[in-house]
Tab-separated table of C-alpha atoms and ligand atoms in Angstrom:
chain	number	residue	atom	x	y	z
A	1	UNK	CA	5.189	17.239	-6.310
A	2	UNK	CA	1.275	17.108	-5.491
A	3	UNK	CA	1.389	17.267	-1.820
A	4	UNK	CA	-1.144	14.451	-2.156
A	5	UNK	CA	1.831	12.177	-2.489
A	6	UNK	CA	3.628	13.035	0.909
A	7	UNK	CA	0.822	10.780	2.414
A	8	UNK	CA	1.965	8.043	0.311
A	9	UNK	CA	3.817	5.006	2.251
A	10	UNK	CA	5.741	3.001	-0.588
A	11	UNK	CA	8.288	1.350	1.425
A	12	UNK	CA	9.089	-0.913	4.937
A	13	UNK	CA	10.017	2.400	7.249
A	14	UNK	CA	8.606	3.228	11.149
A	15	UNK	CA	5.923	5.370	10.915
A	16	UNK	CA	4.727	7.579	13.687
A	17	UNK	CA	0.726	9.079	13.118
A	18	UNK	CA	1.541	11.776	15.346
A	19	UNK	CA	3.645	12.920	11.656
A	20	UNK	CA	0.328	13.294	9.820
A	21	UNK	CA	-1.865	16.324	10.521
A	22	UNK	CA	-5.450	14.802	10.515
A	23	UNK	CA	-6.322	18.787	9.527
A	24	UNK	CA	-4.172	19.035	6.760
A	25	UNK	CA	-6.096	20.542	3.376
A	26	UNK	CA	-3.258	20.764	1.335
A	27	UNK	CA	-3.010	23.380	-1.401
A	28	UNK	CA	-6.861	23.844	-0.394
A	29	UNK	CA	-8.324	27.162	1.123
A	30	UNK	CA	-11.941	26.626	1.178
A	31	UNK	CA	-14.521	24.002	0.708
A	32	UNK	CA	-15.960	25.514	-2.057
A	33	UNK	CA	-12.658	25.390	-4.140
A	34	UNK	CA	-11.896	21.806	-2.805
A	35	UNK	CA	-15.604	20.697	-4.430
A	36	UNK	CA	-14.859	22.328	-7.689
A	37	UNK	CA	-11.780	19.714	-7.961
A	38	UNK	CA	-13.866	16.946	-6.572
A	39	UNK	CA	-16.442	17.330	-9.864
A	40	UNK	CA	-14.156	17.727	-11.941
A	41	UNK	CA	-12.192	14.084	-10.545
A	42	UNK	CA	-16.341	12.196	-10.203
A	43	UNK	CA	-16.266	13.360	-14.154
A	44	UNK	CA	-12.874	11.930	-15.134
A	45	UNK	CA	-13.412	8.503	-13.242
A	46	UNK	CA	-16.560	8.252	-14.855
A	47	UNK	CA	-14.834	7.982	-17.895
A	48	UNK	CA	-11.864	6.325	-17.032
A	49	UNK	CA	-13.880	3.374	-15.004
A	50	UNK	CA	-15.663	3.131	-18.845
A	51	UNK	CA	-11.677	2.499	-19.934
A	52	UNK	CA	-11.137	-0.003	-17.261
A	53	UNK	CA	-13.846	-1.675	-18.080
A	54	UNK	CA	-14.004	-1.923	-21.943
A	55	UNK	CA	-10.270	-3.002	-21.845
A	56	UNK	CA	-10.913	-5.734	-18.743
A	57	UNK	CA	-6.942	-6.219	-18.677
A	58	UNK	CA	-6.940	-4.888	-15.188
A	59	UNK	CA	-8.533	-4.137	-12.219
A	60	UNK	CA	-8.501	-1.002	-9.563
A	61	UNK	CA	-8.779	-1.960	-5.551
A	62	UNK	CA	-9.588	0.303	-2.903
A	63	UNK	CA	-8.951	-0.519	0.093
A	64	UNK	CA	-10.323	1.883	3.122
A	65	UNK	CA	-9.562	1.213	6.946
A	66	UNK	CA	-10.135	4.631	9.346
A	67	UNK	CA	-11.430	3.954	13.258
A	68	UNK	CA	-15.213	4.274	13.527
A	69	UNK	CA	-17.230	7.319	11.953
A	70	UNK	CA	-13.514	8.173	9.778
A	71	UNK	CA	-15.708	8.555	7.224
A	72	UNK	CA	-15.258	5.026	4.981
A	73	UNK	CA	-18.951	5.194	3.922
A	74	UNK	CA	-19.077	9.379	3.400
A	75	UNK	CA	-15.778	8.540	1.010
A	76	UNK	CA	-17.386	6.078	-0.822
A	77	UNK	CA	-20.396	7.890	-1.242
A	78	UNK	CA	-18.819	11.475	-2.597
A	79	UNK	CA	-16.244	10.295	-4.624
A	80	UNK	CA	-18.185	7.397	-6.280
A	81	UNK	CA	-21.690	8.959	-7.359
A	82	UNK	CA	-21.208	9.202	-11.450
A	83	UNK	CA	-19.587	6.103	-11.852
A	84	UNK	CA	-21.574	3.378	-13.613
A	85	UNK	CA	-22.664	1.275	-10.450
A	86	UNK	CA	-22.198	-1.833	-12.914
A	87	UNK	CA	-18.573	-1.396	-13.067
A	88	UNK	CA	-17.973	-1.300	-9.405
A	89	UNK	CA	-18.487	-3.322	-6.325
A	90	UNK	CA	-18.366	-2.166	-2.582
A	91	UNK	CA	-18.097	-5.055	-0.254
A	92	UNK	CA	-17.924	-3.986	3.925
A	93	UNK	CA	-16.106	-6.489	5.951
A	94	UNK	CA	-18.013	-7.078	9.002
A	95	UNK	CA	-17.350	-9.197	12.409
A	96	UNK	CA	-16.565	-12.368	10.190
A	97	UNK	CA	-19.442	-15.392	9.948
A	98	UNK	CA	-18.842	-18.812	11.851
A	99	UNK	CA	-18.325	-20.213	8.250
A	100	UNK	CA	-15.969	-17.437	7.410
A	101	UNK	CA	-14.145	-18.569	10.663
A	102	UNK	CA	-13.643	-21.800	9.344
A	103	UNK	CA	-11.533	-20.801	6.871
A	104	UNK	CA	-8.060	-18.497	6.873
A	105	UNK	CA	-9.049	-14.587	7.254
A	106	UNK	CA	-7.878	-14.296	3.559
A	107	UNK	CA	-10.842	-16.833	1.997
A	108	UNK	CA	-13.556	-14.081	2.306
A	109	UNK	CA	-11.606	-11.228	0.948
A	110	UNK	CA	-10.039	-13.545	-1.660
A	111	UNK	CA	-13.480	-13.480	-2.899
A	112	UNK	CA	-14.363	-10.460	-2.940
A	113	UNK	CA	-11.214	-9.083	-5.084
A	114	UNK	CA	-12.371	-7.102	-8.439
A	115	UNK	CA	-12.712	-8.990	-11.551
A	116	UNK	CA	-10.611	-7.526	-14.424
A	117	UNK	CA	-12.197	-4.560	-15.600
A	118	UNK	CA	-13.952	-3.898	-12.324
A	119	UNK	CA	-12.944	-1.151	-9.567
A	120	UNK	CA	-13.752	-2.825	-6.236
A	121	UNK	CA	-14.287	-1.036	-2.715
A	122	UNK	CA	-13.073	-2.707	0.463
A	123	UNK	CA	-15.154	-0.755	3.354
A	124	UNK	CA	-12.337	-2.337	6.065
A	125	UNK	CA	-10.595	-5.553	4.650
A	126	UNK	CA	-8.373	-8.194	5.616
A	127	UNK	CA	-6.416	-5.572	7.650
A	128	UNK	CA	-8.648	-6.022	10.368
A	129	UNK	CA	-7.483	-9.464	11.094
A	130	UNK	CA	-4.456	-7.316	12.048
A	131	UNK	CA	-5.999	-4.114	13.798
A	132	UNK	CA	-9.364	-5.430	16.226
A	133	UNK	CA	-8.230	-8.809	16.173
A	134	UNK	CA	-4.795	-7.776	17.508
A	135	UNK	CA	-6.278	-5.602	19.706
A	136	UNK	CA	-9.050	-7.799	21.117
A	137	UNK	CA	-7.179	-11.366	20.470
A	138	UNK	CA	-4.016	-10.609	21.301
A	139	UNK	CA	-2.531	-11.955	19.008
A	140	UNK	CA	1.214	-13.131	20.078
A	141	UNK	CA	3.715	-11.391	17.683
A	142	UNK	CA	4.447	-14.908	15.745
A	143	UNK	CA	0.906	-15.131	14.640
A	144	UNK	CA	0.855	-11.014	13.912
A	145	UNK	CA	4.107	-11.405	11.601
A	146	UNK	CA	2.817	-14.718	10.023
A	147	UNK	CA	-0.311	-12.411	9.245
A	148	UNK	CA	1.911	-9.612	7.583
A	149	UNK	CA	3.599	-12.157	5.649
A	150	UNK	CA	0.577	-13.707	4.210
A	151	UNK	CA	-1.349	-10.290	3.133
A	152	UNK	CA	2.234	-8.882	1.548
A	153	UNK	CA	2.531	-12.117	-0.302
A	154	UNK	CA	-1.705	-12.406	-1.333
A	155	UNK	CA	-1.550	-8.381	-2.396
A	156	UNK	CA	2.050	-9.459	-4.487
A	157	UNK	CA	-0.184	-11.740	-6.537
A	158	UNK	CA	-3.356	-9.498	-6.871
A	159	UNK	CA	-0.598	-6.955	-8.420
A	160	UNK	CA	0.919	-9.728	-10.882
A	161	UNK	CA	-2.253	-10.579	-11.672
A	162	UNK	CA	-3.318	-6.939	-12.945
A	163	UNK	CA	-5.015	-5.692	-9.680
A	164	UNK	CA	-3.894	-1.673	-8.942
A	165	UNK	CA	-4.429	-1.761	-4.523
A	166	UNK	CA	-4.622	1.642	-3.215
A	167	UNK	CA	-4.826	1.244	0.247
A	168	UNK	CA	-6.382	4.645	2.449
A	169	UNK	CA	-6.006	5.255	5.851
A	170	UNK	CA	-8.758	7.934	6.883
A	171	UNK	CA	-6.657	9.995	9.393
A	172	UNK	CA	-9.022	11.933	11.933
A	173	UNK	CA	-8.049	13.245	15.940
A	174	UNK	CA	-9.549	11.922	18.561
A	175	UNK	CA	-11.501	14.968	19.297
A	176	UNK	CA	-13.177	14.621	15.851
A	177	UNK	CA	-14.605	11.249	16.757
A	178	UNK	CA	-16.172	12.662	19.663
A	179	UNK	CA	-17.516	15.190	17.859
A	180	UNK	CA	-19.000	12.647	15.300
A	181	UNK	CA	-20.085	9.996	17.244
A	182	UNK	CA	-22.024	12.832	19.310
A	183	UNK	CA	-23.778	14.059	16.492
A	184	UNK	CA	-25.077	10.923	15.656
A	185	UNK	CA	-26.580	10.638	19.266
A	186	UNK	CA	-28.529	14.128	18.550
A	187	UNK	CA	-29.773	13.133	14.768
A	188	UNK	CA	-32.671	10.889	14.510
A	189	UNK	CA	-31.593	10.189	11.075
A	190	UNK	CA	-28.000	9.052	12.421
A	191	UNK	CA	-29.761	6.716	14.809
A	192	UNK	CA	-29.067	3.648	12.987
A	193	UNK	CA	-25.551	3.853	13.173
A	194	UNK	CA	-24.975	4.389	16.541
A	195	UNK	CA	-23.147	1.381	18.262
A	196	UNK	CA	-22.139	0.980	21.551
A	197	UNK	CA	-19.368	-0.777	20.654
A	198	UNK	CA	-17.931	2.155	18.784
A	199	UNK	CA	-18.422	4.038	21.949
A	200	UNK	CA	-16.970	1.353	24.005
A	201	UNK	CA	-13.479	1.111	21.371
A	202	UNK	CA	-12.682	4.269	22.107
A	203	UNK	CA	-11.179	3.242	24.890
A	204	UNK	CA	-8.247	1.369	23.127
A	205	UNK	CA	-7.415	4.244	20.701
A	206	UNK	CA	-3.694	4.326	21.748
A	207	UNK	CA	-4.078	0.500	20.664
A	208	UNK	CA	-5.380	0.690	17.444
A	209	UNK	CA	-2.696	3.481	16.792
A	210	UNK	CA	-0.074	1.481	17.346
A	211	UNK	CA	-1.805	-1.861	14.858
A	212	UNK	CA	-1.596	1.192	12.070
A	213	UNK	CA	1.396	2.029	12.662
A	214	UNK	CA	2.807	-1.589	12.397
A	215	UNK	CA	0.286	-1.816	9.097
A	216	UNK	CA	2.132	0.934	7.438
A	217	UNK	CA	5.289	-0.430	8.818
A	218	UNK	CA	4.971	-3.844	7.735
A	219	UNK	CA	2.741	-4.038	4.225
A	220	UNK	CA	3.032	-0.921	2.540
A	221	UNK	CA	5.243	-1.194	-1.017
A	222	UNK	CA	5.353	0.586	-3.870
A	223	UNK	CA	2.932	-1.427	-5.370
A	224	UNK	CA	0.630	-1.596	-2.995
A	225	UNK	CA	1.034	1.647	-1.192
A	226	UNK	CA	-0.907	2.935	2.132
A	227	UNK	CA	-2.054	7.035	1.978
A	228	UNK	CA	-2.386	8.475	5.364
A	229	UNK	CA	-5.518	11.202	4.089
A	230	UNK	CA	-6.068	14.101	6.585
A	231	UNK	CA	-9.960	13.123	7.405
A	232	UNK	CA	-10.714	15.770	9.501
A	233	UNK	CA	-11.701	17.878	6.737
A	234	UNK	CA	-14.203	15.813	4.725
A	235	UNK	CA	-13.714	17.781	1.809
A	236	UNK	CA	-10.405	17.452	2.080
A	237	UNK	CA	-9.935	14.148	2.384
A	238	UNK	CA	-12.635	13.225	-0.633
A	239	UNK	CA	-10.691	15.577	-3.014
A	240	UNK	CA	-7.629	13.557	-1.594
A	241	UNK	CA	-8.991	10.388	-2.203
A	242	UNK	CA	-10.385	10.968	-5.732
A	243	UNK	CA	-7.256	12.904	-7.178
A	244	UNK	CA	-4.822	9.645	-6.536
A	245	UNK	CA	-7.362	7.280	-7.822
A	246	UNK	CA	-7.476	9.319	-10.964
A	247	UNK	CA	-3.756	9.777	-11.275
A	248	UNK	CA	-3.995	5.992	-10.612
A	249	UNK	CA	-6.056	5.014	-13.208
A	250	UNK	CA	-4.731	7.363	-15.733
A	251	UNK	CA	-1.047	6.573	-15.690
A	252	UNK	CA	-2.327	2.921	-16.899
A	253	UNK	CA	-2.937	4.599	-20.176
A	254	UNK	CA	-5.382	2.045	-21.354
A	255	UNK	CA	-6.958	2.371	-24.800
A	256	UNK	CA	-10.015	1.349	-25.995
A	257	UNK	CA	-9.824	-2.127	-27.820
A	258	UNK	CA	-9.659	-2.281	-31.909
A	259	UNK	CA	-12.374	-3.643	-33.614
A	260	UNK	CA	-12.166	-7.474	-34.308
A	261	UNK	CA	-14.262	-6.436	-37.240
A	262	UNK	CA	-14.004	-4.150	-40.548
A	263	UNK	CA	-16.264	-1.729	-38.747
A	264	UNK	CA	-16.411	0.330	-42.198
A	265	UNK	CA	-17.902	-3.013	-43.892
A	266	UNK	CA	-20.487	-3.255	-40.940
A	267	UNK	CA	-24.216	-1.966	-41.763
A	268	UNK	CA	-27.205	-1.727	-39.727
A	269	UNK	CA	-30.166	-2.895	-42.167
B	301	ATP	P1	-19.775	2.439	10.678
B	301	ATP	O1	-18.531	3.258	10.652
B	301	ATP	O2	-20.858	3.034	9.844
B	301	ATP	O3	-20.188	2.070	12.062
B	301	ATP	P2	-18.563	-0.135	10.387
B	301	ATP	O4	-17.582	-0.491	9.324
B	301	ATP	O5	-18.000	0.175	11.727
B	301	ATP	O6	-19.438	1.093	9.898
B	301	ATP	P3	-20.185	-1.998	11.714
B	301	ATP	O7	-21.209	-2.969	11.253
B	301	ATP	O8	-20.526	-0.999	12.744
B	301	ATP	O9	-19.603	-1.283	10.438
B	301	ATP	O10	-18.928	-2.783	12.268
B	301	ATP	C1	-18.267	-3.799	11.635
B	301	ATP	C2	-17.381	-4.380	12.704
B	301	ATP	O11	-16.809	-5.577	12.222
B	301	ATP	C3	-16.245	-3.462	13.096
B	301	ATP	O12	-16.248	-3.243	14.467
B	301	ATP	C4	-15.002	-4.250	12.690
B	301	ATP	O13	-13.918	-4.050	13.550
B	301	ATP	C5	-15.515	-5.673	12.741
B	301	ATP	N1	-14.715	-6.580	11.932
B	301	ATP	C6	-14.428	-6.504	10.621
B	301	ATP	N2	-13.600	-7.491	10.241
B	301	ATP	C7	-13.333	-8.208	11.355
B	301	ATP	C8	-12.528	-9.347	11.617
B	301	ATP	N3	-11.842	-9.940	10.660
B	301	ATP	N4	-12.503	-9.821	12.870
B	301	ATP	C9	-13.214	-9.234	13.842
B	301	ATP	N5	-13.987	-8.156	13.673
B	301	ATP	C10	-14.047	-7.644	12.433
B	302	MG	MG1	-19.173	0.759	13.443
């Protein structure tokens, strides 16, 4: 077995992070051989998005969650360049809108699920209603199993109705953030995505461990599985990344559609 798939979570077990190596590279010794693999994966979703989207049977969501600077938008970046942009969608779930308020946390993402024949990104997702807003809210452990309930039984019907979820958690050490979140302070060109707030949530790490853990805990399932991807390693992690979403893809074995038409009786004039 790929050791890609001992990261996979398929079923309702206790899950401790302190498990998963954030450092991890797998069967890789160098960056250089990891990027080979990574081309070679960019070329074969290219074509197999094409599949997805001439047969528009089904649809491929990706869900990424990771604290700050795990790397969600560096994934999304390295592993989708080469695929036509008009097959996919990236949506980033942000600090949620007073209208979005008004409505239950799963109305916005609802929305933003792939259409058949589309691969959509979620860059965070309804998970945080269980992660910050757990950790800020406090949520009382009622409303936090109600919540589980609800995004087991809305991913169930995304899968019945032809959605693939692949759900990534972007595993990196503590001491990794620090050295991220640093090196944005020292690059003018990383300004703009320094927050204070991602400074300030440090603070509650051992808090946000413990919402993942009951994440994995409570809503991963075969069908809708959560990775834990060593993210230390960025290389690592994108070859990681785009190596299950291939084998993903590919096991759906989708052919092009026949012809409605005699394509042999067919002339261009
Ligand atoms: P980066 O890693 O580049 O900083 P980001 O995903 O952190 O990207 P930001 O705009 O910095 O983007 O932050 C979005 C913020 O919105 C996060 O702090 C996240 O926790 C918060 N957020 C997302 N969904 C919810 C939610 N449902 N309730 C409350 N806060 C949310
Ligand atoms: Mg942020």
């Amino acid at each position: 077995m790929n050791k890609i798939y001992s990261y996979q979570l398929a079923g309702k077990n206790k899950v401790s992070l302190s498990d998963y190596d954030p450092d991890d590279t797998g069967k890789f010794h160098s960056k250089a051989q990891a990027l080979r693999d990574l081309a070679k994966h960019q070329e074969k979703l290219f074509e197999l998005q094409e599949l997805l989207y001439a047969d528009a049977s089904r649809a491929l969501l990706v869900v990424l969650q990771g604290m700050d600077a795990a790397g969600k938008d560096g994934t999304i970046r390295h592993i989708f360049t080469g695929v036509n942009p008009q097959g996919c969608q990236v949506t980033s779930f942000k600090v949620p809108s007073p209208e979005e308020l008004q409505h239950d946390f799963l109305w916005r993402v609802h929305r933003a699920v792939p259409a058949r024949g589309m691969i959509g990104i979620f860059n965070r997702s309804h998970y945080e209603d269980v992660l910050v807003v757990r950790v800020h809210q406090n949520l009382s452990r009622k409303e936090l199993a109600n919540r589980f309930d609800e995004i087991n039984a809305f991913e169930e019907m995304l899968v019945r109705n032809g959605v693939i979820i692949l759900k990534f958690f972007l595993h990196i050490s503590q001491e990794e953030q620090k050295t991220r979140l640093e090196s944005r302070l020292h690059q003018r060109t990383k300004y703009w995505k320094v927050s204070p707030s991602d400074l300030a949530e440090r603070q509650y790490w051992d808090d946000y461990l413990e919402a993942y853990e009951d994440v994995f805990r409570y809503s991963s399932s075969k069908d809708a599985p959560w990775y834990i991807i060593p993210a230390n390693k960025k290389w690592y992690r994108n070859v990681a990344i785009s190596q299950i979403l291939v084998d993903a893809l590919a096991a759906l074995k989708l052919k092009y559609p026949k012809p409605k038409f005699k394509i042999a009786r067919l002339k261009v004039e």
